[in-house]
Amino acid sequence: MITVGVEEEYLLVDPETLLPAPLVQEVRATARLAPIADEGEVQDELLQAQIEVATPVCTALEEVGGHLLRLRHAVASAAQANDCRIAISATAPVKDVFPVPVTSTARYLRMRGEARQLVDEQLICGMHIHVGIPDRETGVAILNRLRVWLPTLLAMSVNGPLWDGRDTGFASWRTIIFGRWPVSGPPPHFEGTADYEARADGLLESGVIPDRGQLYWHARLSERYPTLEVRCCDVQLEADDAVMFAGIVRGLAATAIAEEKAGVAPALCRPEVLQAATWHAARHGMSSTLVDPEGRMRSSREVLCMLLRHIGPALEENGDSREVSSLVHRLLQRGTAADRQRRALAEAGLPALAALITAGATTG
């Protein structure tokens, strides 16, 4: 069984105005006192109005959901004790004219010195899914096969249409903001492990990025854990939806391993098409069309059906089929989180939006 773990990033906001609240140190200190969260499970992020949680290594999707609900509750309770709330949105719907302070670590301060405006606008939150790999060679093989599905995962996960008090016209404005860093977007196709390491080393040797932590590809090999990390998804309103993505990514990894062993050639979507497909997914979410793994435009529902057929046997083998299928069906019925944010704002204004994006700590 392939193991899985999830990291989620949240915004800390004022409960009335939704403006970012730079209180991460206070919230972390309070969360550490709670018996339901270990210190290592709750971390700082780049800006002091952000906080991150990380589940332990899990083998069942039920474990993932349980840990996420536990950690969301711990952080939400700590935030409330410090007169703020956690907002589960991929972008800050509103922001102050003054930048949020950077967390005072050497790495983050260096990033601010090199790209001040980009750092000031990093009020964005994603979800990172780690799947266990036996070795880096297998990880590269999975990357090569999974990369063509990243725009589909992004389109399903969109949760950031609002920025600076207005609708951006994009379903995931986070993706556009993050795409401005030197190394970002879909990873290239690699000839093997040596090619992966040589490209990563070449980027470091160029001096443009200081460390492998700034390989912001939408999927990459972890440098800290024996995992492959999928980073394209926006943070999800509800823990159940994060569980759905964990099941899908595990299914993609298992399918990739099976195809690699069987000698099935991977789909080779051209890099410029894959980049364009990513932009299209960030723009429209699931409301329009998507580019399929072969580079053809189809309806979003058709591409989603292709994805489920592709990973169907792996979902069955992992025991994830019923749960993932049910959650995908729910997504199609009620729309993406970006759709729900827009509906809330249109129907009842900022109070309804605030209620929606701050409720995820207590909902499945």
Short mmCIF file of C-alpha atoms in Angstrom, two decimals, residues 51-256:
data_model
loop_
_atom_site.label_atom_id
_atom_site.label_comp_id
_atom_site.label_asym_id
_atom_site.label_seq_id
_atom_site.Cartn_x
_atom_site.Cartn_y
_atom_site.Cartn_z
CA ILE A 51 0.14 28.79 9.21
CA GLU A 52 0.71 25.24 7.97
CA VAL A 53 -0.32 21.83 9.28
CA ALA A 54 1.01 18.43 8.25
CA THR A 55 -0.57 15.03 8.86
CA PRO A 56 1.48 12.02 9.91
CA VAL A 57 2.18 9.31 7.35
CA CYS A 58 -1.11 7.52 6.62
CA THR A 59 -2.09 4.27 4.94
CA ALA A 60 -5.88 4.74 4.81
CA LEU A 61 -7.86 7.73 3.59
CA GLU A 62 -9.88 7.63 6.81
CA GLU A 63 -6.64 8.41 8.67
CA VAL A 64 -5.97 11.41 6.43
CA GLY A 65 -9.43 12.83 7.07
CA GLY A 66 -9.24 12.26 10.80
CA HIS A 67 -5.86 13.94 11.15
CA LEU A 68 -6.90 16.92 9.02
CA LEU A 69 -10.04 17.49 11.09
CA ARG A 70 -7.99 17.20 14.30
CA LEU A 71 -5.37 19.68 13.09
CA ARG A 72 -7.91 22.11 11.63
CA HIS A 73 -9.74 22.11 14.95
CA ALA A 74 -6.53 22.65 16.93
CA VAL A 75 -5.40 25.59 14.81
CA ALA A 76 -8.88 27.13 14.59
CA SER A 77 -9.27 26.97 18.37
CA ALA A 78 -5.83 28.53 18.86
CA ALA A 79 -6.67 31.27 16.37
CA GLN A 80 -9.95 32.07 18.10
CA ALA A 81 -8.14 32.28 21.44
CA ASN A 82 -5.97 34.98 19.87
CA ASP A 83 -8.88 36.97 18.39
CA CYS A 84 -8.43 35.84 14.81
CA ARG A 85 -9.72 33.03 12.58
CA ILE A 86 -8.27 30.62 10.06
CA ALA A 87 -9.51 31.23 6.54
CA ILE A 88 -9.37 28.22 4.24
CA SER A 89 -9.00 30.02 0.94
CA ALA A 90 -6.22 29.81 -1.65
CA THR A 91 -6.01 33.61 -1.80
CA ALA A 92 -6.63 36.40 0.67
CA PRO A 93 -9.97 37.86 -0.44
CA VAL A 94 -8.98 41.27 0.96
CA LYS A 95 -5.63 42.66 2.05
CA ASP A 96 -4.26 45.73 3.74
CA VAL A 97 -2.25 48.45 2.01
CA PHE A 98 0.70 47.56 4.24
CA PRO A 99 2.53 44.25 3.63
CA VAL A 100 2.25 41.43 6.12
CA PRO A 101 5.57 40.92 7.97
CA VAL A 102 7.78 38.07 6.83
CA THR A 103 8.52 35.26 9.26
CA SER A 104 12.00 35.96 10.63
CA THR A 105 14.07 33.07 9.33
CA ALA A 106 17.22 33.54 7.29
CA ARG A 107 15.67 31.82 4.26
CA TYR A 108 12.47 33.86 4.26
CA LEU A 109 14.30 37.14 4.86
CA ARG A 110 16.60 36.35 1.93
CA MET A 111 13.58 35.68 -0.28
CA ARG A 112 12.11 39.05 0.68
CA GLY A 113 15.40 40.75 -0.17
CA GLU A 114 15.50 39.13 -3.60
CA ALA A 115 11.83 39.43 -4.60
CA ARG A 116 10.06 41.88 -2.31
CA GLN A 117 6.87 42.34 -4.31
CA LEU A 118 6.44 38.60 -4.88
CA VAL A 119 6.89 37.91 -1.17
CA ASP A 120 4.46 40.70 -0.23
CA GLU A 121 1.84 39.05 -2.45
CA GLN A 122 2.35 35.50 -1.19
CA LEU A 123 -0.92 35.61 0.74
CA ILE A 124 -1.82 32.33 -0.89
CA CYS A 125 -2.46 28.85 0.46
CA GLY A 126 -2.04 25.47 -1.14
CA MET A 127 -2.36 21.81 -0.31
CA HIS A 128 0.59 19.48 -0.83
CA ILE A 129 0.06 15.72 -1.12
CA HIS A 130 2.97 13.37 -0.44
CA VAL A 131 2.94 9.77 -1.64
CA GLY A 132 5.57 7.30 -0.51
CA ILE A 133 8.08 6.03 -3.08
CA PRO A 134 10.57 3.15 -2.71
CA ASP A 135 13.36 5.10 -4.41
CA ARG A 136 13.98 8.24 -6.44
CA GLU A 137 14.12 6.32 -9.72
CA THR A 138 10.53 5.19 -9.16
CA GLY A 139 9.65 8.75 -8.16
CA VAL A 140 10.90 10.13 -11.47
CA ALA A 141 8.95 7.47 -13.37
CA ILE A 142 5.80 8.53 -11.51
CA LEU A 143 6.51 12.21 -12.21
CA ASN A 144 6.78 11.52 -15.94
CA ARG A 145 3.36 9.86 -16.01
CA LEU A 146 1.53 12.01 -13.48
CA ARG A 147 2.54 15.42 -14.90
CA VAL A 148 -0.08 15.37 -17.68
CA TRP A 149 -2.87 15.11 -15.10
CA LEU A 150 -1.75 18.11 -13.01
CA PRO A 151 -3.97 20.65 -14.85
CA THR A 152 -6.98 18.41 -14.18
CA LEU A 153 -6.14 18.24 -10.46
CA LEU A 154 -5.73 22.00 -10.41
CA ALA A 155 -9.09 22.58 -12.12
CA MET A 156 -10.83 20.34 -9.59
CA SER A 157 -9.17 22.06 -6.62
CA VAL A 158 -9.62 25.76 -7.47
CA ASN A 159 -10.42 27.83 -4.36
CA GLY A 160 -9.05 31.32 -4.96
CA PRO A 161 -11.10 33.60 -7.25
CA LEU A 162 -10.88 36.75 -5.08
CA TRP A 163 -7.96 39.09 -4.49
CA ASP A 164 -7.69 42.57 -3.03
CA GLY A 165 -11.44 42.92 -2.70
CA ARG A 166 -12.47 41.91 -6.19
CA ASP A 167 -13.01 38.93 -8.46
CA THR A 168 -9.89 38.24 -10.51
CA GLY A 169 -11.75 36.36 -13.24
CA PHE A 170 -9.56 33.36 -12.40
CA ALA A 171 -10.71 30.37 -10.38
CA SER A 172 -7.22 29.96 -8.89
CA TRP A 173 -5.41 33.28 -8.68
CA ARG A 174 -2.91 31.51 -6.38
CA THR A 175 -1.62 29.58 -9.39
CA ILE A 176 -0.93 32.81 -11.29
CA ILE A 177 0.82 34.43 -8.32
CA PHE A 178 3.00 31.39 -7.70
CA GLY A 179 3.81 31.11 -11.40
CA ARG A 180 5.96 34.24 -11.20
CA TRP A 181 8.80 32.50 -9.35
CA PRO A 182 11.79 31.37 -11.46
CA VAL A 183 11.02 27.64 -11.30
CA SER A 184 7.32 26.86 -11.23
CA GLY A 185 4.46 25.21 -13.10
CA PRO A 186 4.39 21.67 -14.53
CA PRO A 187 7.67 19.76 -14.27
CA PRO A 188 9.49 18.79 -17.47
CA HIS A 189 9.74 15.21 -18.68
CA PHE A 190 12.91 13.62 -17.30
CA GLU A 191 15.05 10.96 -18.96
CA GLY A 192 15.66 9.35 -15.58
CA THR A 193 16.96 10.02 -12.10
CA ALA A 194 20.31 11.31 -13.33
CA ASP A 195 18.53 13.80 -15.58
CA TYR A 196 16.34 14.99 -12.70
CA GLU A 197 19.33 15.52 -10.42
CA ALA A 198 21.37 17.20 -13.18
CA ARG A 199 18.56 19.65 -13.96
CA ALA A 200 18.03 20.45 -10.30
CA ASP A 201 21.78 20.92 -9.79
CA GLY A 202 21.99 23.09 -12.90
CA LEU A 203 19.32 25.42 -11.56
CA LEU A 204 21.22 25.76 -8.29
CA GLU A 205 24.52 26.30 -10.09
CA SER A 206 22.95 29.06 -12.17
CA GLY A 207 22.55 31.06 -8.98
CA VAL A 208 18.94 31.99 -9.78
CA ILE A 209 17.56 29.87 -6.92
CA PRO A 210 19.41 29.33 -3.63
CA ASP A 211 18.15 25.86 -2.71
CA ARG A 212 15.99 22.96 -3.90
CA GLY A 213 13.15 24.24 -1.77
CA GLN A 214 12.59 26.78 -4.53
CA LEU A 215 11.98 24.10 -7.15
CA TYR A 216 8.32 25.12 -7.21
CA TRP A 217 7.27 22.61 -9.84
CA HIS A 218 3.68 21.43 -9.43
CA ALA A 219 5.11 17.99 -8.65
CA ARG A 220 8.60 17.19 -7.46
CA LEU A 221 10.64 14.72 -5.42
CA SER A 222 10.89 15.65 -1.77
CA GLU A 223 14.38 16.41 -0.49
CA ARG A 224 13.40 15.65 3.12
CA TYR A 225 11.25 12.53 2.87
CA PRO A 226 11.08 9.41 0.65
CA THR A 227 8.06 10.85 -1.15
CA LEU A 228 6.83 12.45 -4.32
CA GLU A 229 5.05 15.74 -3.60
CA VAL A 230 2.13 17.06 -5.67
CA ARG A 231 1.83 20.82 -5.11
CA CYS A 232 -0.62 22.09 -7.74
CA CYS A 233 -3.81 22.03 -5.63
CA ASP A 234 -5.38 24.96 -3.83
CA VAL A 235 -6.17 24.39 -0.16
CA GLN A 236 -9.65 22.88 0.18
CA LEU A 237 -12.66 24.31 2.02
CA GLU A 238 -13.49 20.93 3.56
CA ALA A 239 -11.29 18.13 4.80
CA ASP A 240 -13.28 15.57 2.78
CA ASP A 241 -12.17 17.23 -0.44
CA ALA A 242 -8.54 17.07 0.64
CA VAL A 243 -9.09 13.36 1.29
CA MET A 244 -10.47 12.99 -2.24
CA PHE A 245 -7.30 14.48 -3.72
CA ALA A 246 -5.11 12.28 -1.54
CA GLY A 247 -6.93 9.24 -2.94
CA ILE A 248 -6.63 10.47 -6.53
CA VAL A 249 -2.92 11.25 -6.24
CA ARG A 250 -2.26 7.86 -4.66
CA GLY A 251 -4.25 6.29 -7.50
CA LEU A 252 -2.16 8.14 -10.07
CA ALA A 253 1.06 7.00 -8.39
CA ALA A 254 -0.06 3.37 -8.23
CA THR A 255 -1.20 3.48 -11.87
CA ALA A 256 2.12 4.98 -12.93
#
